[in-house]
Amino acid sequence: MESMNEEDIRRIMRGRYTMVGSDAWAVAPTGVLSHGKPHPRYYGTYPRILGKYVREEQVLTLEDAIRRMTSFPAQRMGIFDRGLLREGMWADVVVFDPRKVMDRATFLEPHQFPEGILYVLVNGEIVVEDNQPTGNYPGNAAATWERKPSFRRFCSKS
């Protein structure tokens, strides 16, 4: 069940202003967030970019892909205290093995964590260690509503 042509995806991904993001919300393989069969991107958007389009197909460099996932969208959305590793910024960090990172979620089995994710830190606290969730939930919504008036106008359009 594919809706986009792979060549179109590669062409769009190379675009100067293309950022990587997801419209996914919180899901989990067990518990109250495990119901249904979400789209595989809920678990694999970023690992797919890193594994398939960076490592395997070399559509993007690793550095460019990371920029398109972090600082570029944060700055565009007016979230200036995230997206870069700098003193005074929120410490949201993913440590991964670039030789192994890859999405595993499928349409038939969507609740699968990606491979190659060693650690995830949210606000400086470890939430994934050795590819396993730790049970820590230090995050909060990164609201841009008050930070950037142009974002309010964008969201208010019908």
JSON list of C-alpha atoms in Angstrom, two decimals:
[
{"chain": "A", "resi": 1, "resn": "MET", "atom": "CA", "xyz": [0.00, 0.00, 0.00]},
{"chain": "A", "resi": 2, "resn": "GLU", "atom": "CA", "xyz": [2.27, 2.73, -1.27]},
{"chain": "A", "resi": 3, "resn": "SER", "atom": "CA", "xyz": [0.90, 6.08, -2.34]},
{"chain": "A", "resi": 4, "resn": "MET", "atom": "CA", "xyz": [4.07, 7.81, -3.54]},
{"chain": "A", "resi": 5, "resn": "ASN", "atom": "CA", "xyz": [6.52, 6.91, -6.25]},
{"chain": "A", "resi": 6, "resn": "GLU", "atom": "CA", "xyz": [10.03, 6.26, -4.88]},
{"chain": "A", "resi": 7, "resn": "GLU", "atom": "CA", "xyz": [11.66, 8.48, -7.51]},
{"chain": "A", "resi": 8, "resn": "ASP", "atom": "CA", "xyz": [9.36, 11.33, -6.47]},
{"chain": "A", "resi": 9, "resn": "ILE", "atom": "CA", "xyz": [10.30, 10.78, -2.82]},
{"chain": "A", "resi": 10, "resn": "ARG", "atom": "CA", "xyz": [14.01, 10.91, -3.66]},
{"chain": "A", "resi": 11, "resn": "ARG", "atom": "CA", "xyz": [13.55, 14.06, -5.79]},
{"chain": "A", "resi": 12, "resn": "ILE", "atom": "CA", "xyz": [11.54, 15.83, -3.08]},
{"chain": "A", "resi": 13, "resn": "MET", "atom": "CA", "xyz": [13.99, 14.74, -0.39]},
{"chain": "A", "resi": 14, "resn": "ARG", "atom": "CA", "xyz": [16.86, 16.39, -2.28]},
{"chain": "A", "resi": 15, "resn": "GLY", "atom": "CA", "xyz": [14.98, 19.68, -2.39]},
{"chain": "A", "resi": 16, "resn": "ARG", "atom": "CA", "xyz": [16.75, 22.58, -0.74]},
{"chain": "A", "resi": 17, "resn": "TYR", "atom": "CA", "xyz": [13.81, 23.42, 1.55]},
{"chain": "A", "resi": 18, "resn": "THR", "atom": "CA", "xyz": [12.68, 19.88, 2.40]},
{"chain": "A", "resi": 19, "resn": "MET", "atom": "CA", "xyz": [12.45, 19.08, 6.10]},
{"chain": "A", "resi": 20, "resn": "VAL", "atom": "CA", "xyz": [11.70, 15.71, 7.69]},
{"chain": "A", "resi": 21, "resn": "GLY", "atom": "CA", "xyz": [8.82, 15.38, 10.12]},
{"chain": "A", "resi": 22, "resn": "SER", "atom": "CA", "xyz": [5.94, 13.13, 11.01]},
{"chain": "A", "resi": 23, "resn": "ASP", "atom": "CA", "xyz": [2.27, 13.57, 11.75]},
{"chain": "A", "resi": 24, "resn": "ALA", "atom": "CA", "xyz": [2.37, 10.65, 14.18]},
{"chain": "A", "resi": 25, "resn": "TRP", "atom": "CA", "xyz": [1.28, 10.86, 17.81]},
{"chain": "A", "resi": 26, "resn": "ALA", "atom": "CA", "xyz": [2.12, 8.68, 20.83]},
{"chain": "A", "resi": 27, "resn": "VAL", "atom": "CA", "xyz": [1.79, 4.93, 20.27]},
{"chain": "A", "resi": 28, "resn": "ALA", "atom": "CA", "xyz": [3.22, 1.91, 22.07]},
{"chain": "A", "resi": 29, "resn": "PRO", "atom": "CA", "xyz": [3.42, -1.84, 21.48]},
{"chain": "A", "resi": 30, "resn": "THR", "atom": "CA", "xyz": [1.54, -2.53, 24.74]},
{"chain": "A", "resi": 31, "resn": "GLY", "atom": "CA", "xyz": [-0.96, -0.76, 26.96]},
{"chain": "A", "resi": 32, "resn": "VAL", "atom": "CA", "xyz": [-3.51, 1.91, 26.18]},
{"chain": "A", "resi": 33, "resn": "LEU", "atom": "CA", "xyz": [-1.50, 3.31, 23.27]},
{"chain": "A", "resi": 34, "resn": "SER", "atom": "CA", "xyz": [-1.25, -0.04, 21.47]},
{"chain": "A", "resi": 35, "resn": "HIS", "atom": "CA", "xyz": [-4.69, -0.24, 19.90]},
{"chain": "A", "resi": 36, "resn": "GLY", "atom": "CA", "xyz": [-5.17, -0.59, 16.18]},
{"chain": "A", "resi": 37, "resn": "LYS", "atom": "CA", "xyz": [-2.65, -0.66, 13.37]},
{"chain": "A", "resi": 38, "resn": "PRO", "atom": "CA", "xyz": [-1.06, 2.77, 12.98]},
{"chain": "A", "resi": 39, "resn": "HIS", "atom": "CA", "xyz": [0.88, 3.71, 9.90]},
{"chain": "A", "resi": 40, "resn": "PRO", "atom": "CA", "xyz": [4.47, 2.34, 10.04]},
{"chain": "A", "resi": 41, "resn": "ARG", "atom": "CA", "xyz": [5.82, 5.92, 10.08]},
{"chain": "A", "resi": 42, "resn": "TYR", "atom": "CA", "xyz": [4.71, 6.19, 13.72]},
{"chain": "A", "resi": 43, "resn": "TYR", "atom": "CA", "xyz": [7.68, 4.01, 14.64]},
{"chain": "A", "resi": 44, "resn": "GLY", "atom": "CA", "xyz": [9.97, 4.48, 11.66]},
{"chain": "A", "resi": 45, "resn": "THR", "atom": "CA", "xyz": [9.97, 7.88, 9.97]},
{"chain": "A", "resi": 46, "resn": "TYR", "atom": "CA", "xyz": [13.45, 8.95, 11.01]},
{"chain": "A", "resi": 47, "resn": "PRO", "atom": "CA", "xyz": [15.13, 5.51, 11.01]},
{"chain": "A", "resi": 48, "resn": "ARG", "atom": "CA", "xyz": [13.80, 4.97, 7.48]},
{"chain": "A", "resi": 49, "resn": "ILE", "atom": "CA", "xyz": [15.39, 8.19, 6.27]},
{"chain": "A", "resi": 50, "resn": "LEU", "atom": "CA", "xyz": [18.70, 7.30, 7.94]},
{"chain": "A", "resi": 51, "resn": "GLY", "atom": "CA", "xyz": [18.74, 3.65, 6.88]},
{"chain": "A", "resi": 52, "resn": "LYS", "atom": "CA", "xyz": [17.23, 3.69, 3.42]},
{"chain": "A", "resi": 53, "resn": "TYR", "atom": "CA", "xyz": [17.79, 7.18, 2.01]},
{"chain": "A", "resi": 54, "resn": "VAL", "atom": "CA", "xyz": [21.13, 7.97, 3.69]},
{"chain": "A", "resi": 55, "resn": "ARG", "atom": "CA", "xyz": [22.97, 4.68, 4.10]},
{"chain": "A", "resi": 56, "resn": "GLU", "atom": "CA", "xyz": [21.51, 2.48, 1.35]},
{"chain": "A", "resi": 57, "resn": "GLU", "atom": "CA", "xyz": [20.57, 4.90, -1.43]},
{"chain": "A", "resi": 58, "resn": "GLN", "atom": "CA", "xyz": [22.78, 7.89, -0.54]},
{"chain": "A", "resi": 59, "resn": "VAL", "atom": "CA", "xyz": [20.06, 10.37, -1.45]},
{"chain": "A", "resi": 60, "resn": "LEU", "atom": "CA", "xyz": [21.21, 12.60, 1.44]},
{"chain": "A", "resi": 61, "resn": "THR", "atom": "CA", "xyz": [24.38, 12.83, 3.47]},
{"chain": "A", "resi": 62, "resn": "LEU", "atom": "CA", "xyz": [24.07, 11.88, 7.11]},
{"chain": "A", "resi": 63, "resn": "GLU", "atom": "CA", "xyz": [24.77, 15.46, 8.17]},
{"chain": "A", "resi": 64, "resn": "ASP", "atom": "CA", "xyz": [22.13, 16.90, 5.84]},
{"chain": "A", "resi": 65, "resn": "ALA", "atom": "CA", "xyz": [19.51, 14.35, 6.92]},
{"chain": "A", "resi": 66, "resn": "ILE", "atom": "CA", "xyz": [20.10, 15.14, 10.60]},
{"chain": "A", "resi": 67, "resn": "ARG", "atom": "CA", "xyz": [19.83, 18.88, 9.91]},
{"chain": "A", "resi": 68, "resn": "ARG", "atom": "CA", "xyz": [16.55, 18.30, 8.04]},
{"chain": "A", "resi": 69, "resn": "MET", "atom": "CA", "xyz": [15.22, 16.37, 11.07]},
{"chain": "A", "resi": 70, "resn": "THR", "atom": "CA", "xyz": [16.41, 18.71, 13.82]},
{"chain": "A", "resi": 71, "resn": "SER", "atom": "CA", "xyz": [17.60, 22.30, 13.52]},
{"chain": "A", "resi": 72, "resn": "PHE", "atom": "CA", "xyz": [15.94, 23.13, 10.18]},
{"chain": "A", "resi": 73, "resn": "PRO", "atom": "CA", "xyz": [12.34, 22.33, 11.24]},
{"chain": "A", "resi": 74, "resn": "ALA", "atom": "CA", "xyz": [12.89, 23.70, 14.77]},
{"chain": "A", "resi": 75, "resn": "GLN", "atom": "CA", "xyz": [14.11, 27.03, 13.43]},
{"chain": "A", "resi": 76, "resn": "ARG", "atom": "CA", "xyz": [11.38, 27.16, 10.77]},
{"chain": "A", "resi": 77, "resn": "MET", "atom": "CA", "xyz": [8.73, 26.59, 13.45]},
{"chain": "A", "resi": 78, "resn": "GLY", "atom": "CA", "xyz": [10.29, 29.22, 15.72]},
{"chain": "A", "resi": 79, "resn": "ILE", "atom": "CA", "xyz": [11.48, 26.72, 18.33]},
{"chain": "A", "resi": 80, "resn": "PHE", "atom": "CA", "xyz": [14.88, 28.23, 18.97]},
{"chain": "A", "resi": 81, "resn": "ASP", "atom": "CA", "xyz": [15.77, 26.31, 22.15]},
{"chain": "A", "resi": 82, "resn": "ARG", "atom": "CA", "xyz": [15.79, 22.91, 20.43]},
{"chain": "A", "resi": 83, "resn": "GLY", "atom": "CA", "xyz": [17.32, 21.28, 17.37]},
{"chain": "A", "resi": 84, "resn": "LEU", "atom": "CA", "xyz": [20.99, 21.97, 18.12]},
{"chain": "A", "resi": 85, "resn": "LEU", "atom": "CA", "xyz": [23.48, 20.64, 20.66]},
{"chain": "A", "resi": 86, "resn": "ARG", "atom": "CA", "xyz": [24.45, 23.81, 22.50]},
{"chain": "A", "resi": 87, "resn": "GLU", "atom": "CA", "xyz": [24.74, 24.98, 26.06]},
{"chain": "A", "resi": 88, "resn": "GLY", "atom": "CA", "xyz": [21.42, 26.27, 27.35]},
{"chain": "A", "resi": 89, "resn": "MET", "atom": "CA", "xyz": [19.34, 24.29, 24.87]},
{"chain": "A", "resi": 90, "resn": "TRP", "atom": "CA", "xyz": [17.06, 21.37, 25.72]},
{"chain": "A", "resi": 91, "resn": "ALA", "atom": "CA", "xyz": [18.99, 18.11, 25.50]},
{"chain": "A", "resi": 92, "resn": "ASP", "atom": "CA", "xyz": [16.92, 16.03, 23.08]},
{"chain": "A", "resi": 93, "resn": "VAL", "atom": "CA", "xyz": [19.43, 13.56, 21.63]},
{"chain": "A", "resi": 94, "resn": "VAL", "atom": "CA", "xyz": [19.30, 10.29, 19.68]},
{"chain": "A", "resi": 95, "resn": "VAL", "atom": "CA", "xyz": [22.42, 8.12, 19.66]},
{"chain": "A", "resi": 96, "resn": "PHE", "atom": "CA", "xyz": [22.25, 5.58, 16.83]},
{"chain": "A", "resi": 97, "resn": "ASP", "atom": "CA", "xyz": [24.49, 3.25, 14.89]},
{"chain": "A", "resi": 98, "resn": "PRO", "atom": "CA", "xyz": [24.53, 4.59, 11.30]},
{"chain": "A", "resi": 99, "resn": "ARG", "atom": "CA", "xyz": [25.50, 1.12, 10.03]},
{"chain": "A", "resi": 100, "resn": "LYS", "atom": "CA", "xyz": [22.43, -0.51, 11.60]},
{"chain": "A", "resi": 101, "resn": "VAL", "atom": "CA", "xyz": [19.66, 2.07, 11.97]},
{"chain": "A", "resi": 102, "resn": "MET", "atom": "CA", "xyz": [16.52, 1.02, 10.07]},
{"chain": "A", "resi": 103, "resn": "ASP", "atom": "CA", "xyz": [12.77, 1.00, 10.50]},
{"chain": "A", "resi": 104, "resn": "ARG", "atom": "CA", "xyz": [11.10, -2.38, 11.12]},
{"chain": "A", "resi": 105, "resn": "ALA", "atom": "CA", "xyz": [7.44, -1.38, 11.30]},
{"chain": "A", "resi": 106, "resn": "THR", "atom": "CA", "xyz": [5.20, -2.68, 8.51]},
{"chain": "A", "resi": 107, "resn": "PHE", "atom": "CA", "xyz": [1.55, -2.23, 7.64]},
{"chain": "A", "resi": 108, "resn": "LEU", "atom": "CA", "xyz": [0.83, -5.75, 8.97]},
{"chain": "A", "resi": 109, "resn": "GLU", "atom": "CA", "xyz": [3.03, -5.38, 12.08]},
{"chain": "A", "resi": 110, "resn": "PRO", "atom": "CA", "xyz": [3.29, -1.65, 12.79]},
{"chain": "A", "resi": 111, "resn": "HIS", "atom": "CA", "xyz": [4.14, -1.82, 16.52]},
{"chain": "A", "resi": 112, "resn": "GLN", "atom": "CA", "xyz": [7.86, -2.51, 16.04]},
{"chain": "A", "resi": 113, "resn": "PHE", "atom": "CA", "xyz": [10.66, -0.32, 17.29]},
{"chain": "A", "resi": 114, "resn": "PRO", "atom": "CA", "xyz": [13.45, 0.46, 14.81]},
{"chain": "A", "resi": 115, "resn": "GLU", "atom": "CA", "xyz": [16.88, -1.17, 14.88]},
{"chain": "A", "resi": 116, "resn": "GLY", "atom": "CA", "xyz": [20.13, 0.59, 15.69]},
{"chain": "A", "resi": 117, "resn": "ILE", "atom": "CA", "xyz": [18.85, 3.11, 18.25]},
{"chain": "A", "resi": 118, "resn": "LEU", "atom": "CA", "xyz": [21.25, 2.98, 21.18]},
{"chain": "A", "resi": 119, "resn": "TYR", "atom": "CA", "xyz": [19.97, 5.85, 23.33]},
{"chain": "A", "resi": 120, "resn": "VAL", "atom": "CA", "xyz": [17.31, 8.54, 23.26]},
{"chain": "A", "resi": 121, "resn": "LEU", "atom": "CA", "xyz": [17.49, 11.44, 25.68]},
{"chain": "A", "resi": 122, "resn": "VAL", "atom": "CA", "xyz": [14.58, 13.82, 26.18]},
{"chain": "A", "resi": 123, "resn": "ASN", "atom": "CA", "xyz": [15.30, 16.94, 28.21]},
{"chain": "A", "resi": 124, "resn": "GLY", "atom": "CA", "xyz": [18.57, 15.30, 29.22]},
{"chain": "A", "resi": 125, "resn": "GLU", "atom": "CA", "xyz": [16.99, 12.11, 30.61]},
{"chain": "A", "resi": 126, "resn": "ILE", "atom": "CA", "xyz": [17.43, 8.67, 29.04]},
{"chain": "A", "resi": 127, "resn": "VAL", "atom": "CA", "xyz": [14.13, 7.36, 27.64]},
{"chain": "A", "resi": 128, "resn": "VAL", "atom": "CA", "xyz": [15.56, 4.61, 25.39]},
{"chain": "A", "resi": 129, "resn": "GLU", "atom": "CA", "xyz": [18.59, 2.54, 26.30]},
{"chain": "A", "resi": 130, "resn": "ASP", "atom": "CA", "xyz": [19.94, -0.24, 24.05]},
{"chain": "A", "resi": 131, "resn": "ASN", "atom": "CA", "xyz": [16.87, 0.04, 21.82]},
{"chain": "A", "resi": 132, "resn": "GLN", "atom": "CA", "xyz": [14.48, -0.47, 24.77]},
{"chain": "A", "resi": 133, "resn": "PRO", "atom": "CA", "xyz": [12.18, 2.12, 26.42]},
{"chain": "A", "resi": 134, "resn": "THR", "atom": "CA", "xyz": [13.19, 2.92, 30.01]},
{"chain": "A", "resi": 135, "resn": "GLY", "atom": "CA", "xyz": [9.78, 4.09, 31.23]},
{"chain": "A", "resi": 136, "resn": "ASN", "atom": "CA", "xyz": [10.98, 7.67, 31.76]},
{"chain": "A", "resi": 137, "resn": "TYR", "atom": "CA", "xyz": [8.69, 10.35, 30.33]},
{"chain": "A", "resi": 138, "resn": "PRO", "atom": "CA", "xyz": [10.40, 13.73, 30.88]},
{"chain": "A", "resi": 139, "resn": "GLY", "atom": "CA", "xyz": [9.06, 15.37, 27.72]},
{"chain": "A", "resi": 140, "resn": "ASN", "atom": "CA", "xyz": [6.43, 18.01, 27.22]},
{"chain": "A", "resi": 141, "resn": "ALA", "atom": "CA", "xyz": [4.75, 19.58, 24.22]},
{"chain": "A", "resi": 142, "resn": "ALA", "atom": "CA", "xyz": [6.96, 22.01, 22.35]},
{"chain": "A", "resi": 143, "resn": "ALA", "atom": "CA", "xyz": [4.34, 24.70, 21.86]},
{"chain": "A", "resi": 144, "resn": "THR", "atom": "CA", "xyz": [5.17, 27.25, 19.22]},
{"chain": "A", "resi": 145, "resn": "TRP", "atom": "CA", "xyz": [1.91, 29.18, 19.52]},
{"chain": "A", "resi": 146, "resn": "GLU", "atom": "CA", "xyz": [3.33, 32.00, 21.65]},
{"chain": "A", "resi": 147, "resn": "ARG", "atom": "CA", "xyz": [6.81, 31.86, 20.15]},
{"chain": "A", "resi": 148, "resn": "LYS", "atom": "CA", "xyz": [6.05, 32.72, 16.57]},
{"chain": "A", "resi": 149, "resn": "PRO", "atom": "CA", "xyz": [3.06, 34.80, 15.43]},
{"chain": "A", "resi": 150, "resn": "SER", "atom": "CA", "xyz": [3.39, 33.50, 11.85]},
{"chain": "A", "resi": 151, "resn": "PHE", "atom": "CA", "xyz": [2.78, 29.96, 13.17]},
{"chain": "A", "resi": 152, "resn": "ARG", "atom": "CA", "xyz": [-0.50, 31.15, 14.74]},
{"chain": "A", "resi": 153, "resn": "ARG", "atom": "CA", "xyz": [-1.57, 32.54, 11.36]},
{"chain": "A", "resi": 154, "resn": "PHE", "atom": "CA", "xyz": [-0.58, 29.30, 9.61]},
{"chain": "A", "resi": 155, "resn": "CYS", "atom": "CA", "xyz": [-2.58, 27.17, 12.08]},
{"chain": "A", "resi": 156, "resn": "SER", "atom": "CA", "xyz": [-5.60, 29.46, 11.94]},
{"chain": "A", "resi": 157, "resn": "LYS", "atom": "CA", "xyz": [-6.09, 29.11, 8.18]},
{"chain": "A", "resi": 158, "resn": "SER", "atom": "CA", "xyz": [-8.99, 26.87, 7.19]}
]
